[in-house]
Amino acid sequence: MKKFLLSFILVSFLLVSTSVWAGKPYKIGALFSITGPTSFIGEPERNTLVMLVDEVNKAGGINGHPVELVVYDTEGEETNAVKKVTKLIVQDRVLAIIGPSRTGTTLAVVPFVERYKVPLISCAAGIKIVEPVKPWVFKTAQSDRLAVKKIYEYCQANGIKKVAIITVSNGFGQSGREELKSLAKEYGIEIVADELFGPKDTDMTPQLTRIRSKNPDAVICWGTNPGPAIVAKNMKQLGMKQQLFMSHGVASKKFIELAGDAAEGIILPAGKILVADQLPDDDPQKKLLLDYIARYKARFGKEPSAFGGHAYDAFLLLKAALEKAGADRAKIREALENLRGIVGIHGIFNMSPTDHNGLDEKTAFVLIRIQNGDWQLIK
């Protein structure tokens, strides 16, 4: 069974005979970390995309064409991602690709989609994915730069001037670390300690002991599970009382489950989906958010995470581009680059030739505090 899960998953929602369709299927590919340490990211992304393709085909497809979806599991590994993206491009001949789930796996496949001129809409956050702009590469996840700004704005407003940072030593962590360091001065913040941890490390006590000796006002941890949960637990074990901030890389209930009581009081920037019911009624995203949550829950028996929202937005953008461009990779790329005012799960997208993420800090993030084992919007 496990071998089957690690093999590719082919999802083709041709719900009626192809003879009734106006045209041939629009074949799109997807790369997600469905298994492995970051399956908590890839599984809701896969589920969301399967649901959306199913819904579109039930409604008549795109321009009368059914959508055929080919999904591969990267297991969160760069080498595997490269093998699977090559298969999508050369063997499956997809029109466009959604994913991968992680910054590292995305950066690993970028040279291939650029070489073969295939539009890629990543679901990962690292700003290096789209800066500098790469003609064939887009992304829907909010950039780490916007997340850092949200944290630093809170620090500035609450008299937090000295911070320690502890970041994971992979693509996501490196990108976040660079943004934390480059933006600190702009907000009047001094970084008094700068520590790293490995993706598979199981104890961060040595790094946190060094941080404690610097007596920072707050600690900022940048990574994805399970590392950040270990940082939270180790801080509690060491009796450290500083405010702990996390990145948007832990914006799922899995983090609260892993960190347990140590998650209480942690603050993080996250997409509005985690607190959709707490948003004001005039928020332009609220209706879409509540609708997505209800549809996902009805289909899969549980609420989606913020990560599923990245796949939702990617398909939303790709669908809009396909409606304009049809089955032409170059025209799809051009259409993606010129999409404006697309209300999505994680913000309002305004793409341009100089911005292949299209989000701003006003709609991309809210600040959330973990309180009583749940998310609480900081207003």
Short mmCIF file of C-alpha atoms in Angstrom, two decimals, residues 5 34 55 59-60 62 112 114 118 127 134 179 191 226 229 237 239 276 285 315 319 329 338 358:
data_model
loop_
_atom_site.label_atom_id
_atom_site.label_comp_id
_atom_site.label_asym_id
_atom_site.label_seq_id
_atom_site.Cartn_x
_atom_site.Cartn_y
_atom_site.Cartn_z
CA LEU A 5 1.17 5.87 -2.25
CA ILE A 34 1.89 13.85 -0.10
CA GLU A 55 -16.12 20.45 -9.42
CA ALA A 59 -19.80 22.07 -14.28
CA GLY A 60 -18.72 21.46 -17.89
CA ILE A 62 -13.01 24.95 -19.00
CA PHE A 112 13.55 22.51 -15.79
CA GLU A 114 12.35 27.43 -17.45
CA VAL A 118 6.18 25.21 -18.90
CA ILE A 127 10.74 34.78 -2.00
CA LYS A 134 11.62 34.06 -13.74
CA GLU A 179 14.51 38.53 5.29
CA ILE A 191 19.12 40.74 16.27
CA PRO A 226 8.43 19.17 13.39
CA ALA A 229 7.34 22.40 17.77
CA GLN A 237 11.59 23.27 29.42
CA GLY A 239 11.81 28.28 31.54
CA ALA A 276 -12.30 32.97 8.68
CA GLN A 285 -12.27 37.10 1.19
CA PHE A 315 -5.91 26.40 -9.57
CA LYS A 319 -8.29 28.27 -14.52
CA ARG A 329 1.80 27.18 -22.77
CA ASN A 338 -1.50 39.76 -16.40
CA GLY A 358 0.88 39.37 -6.78
#
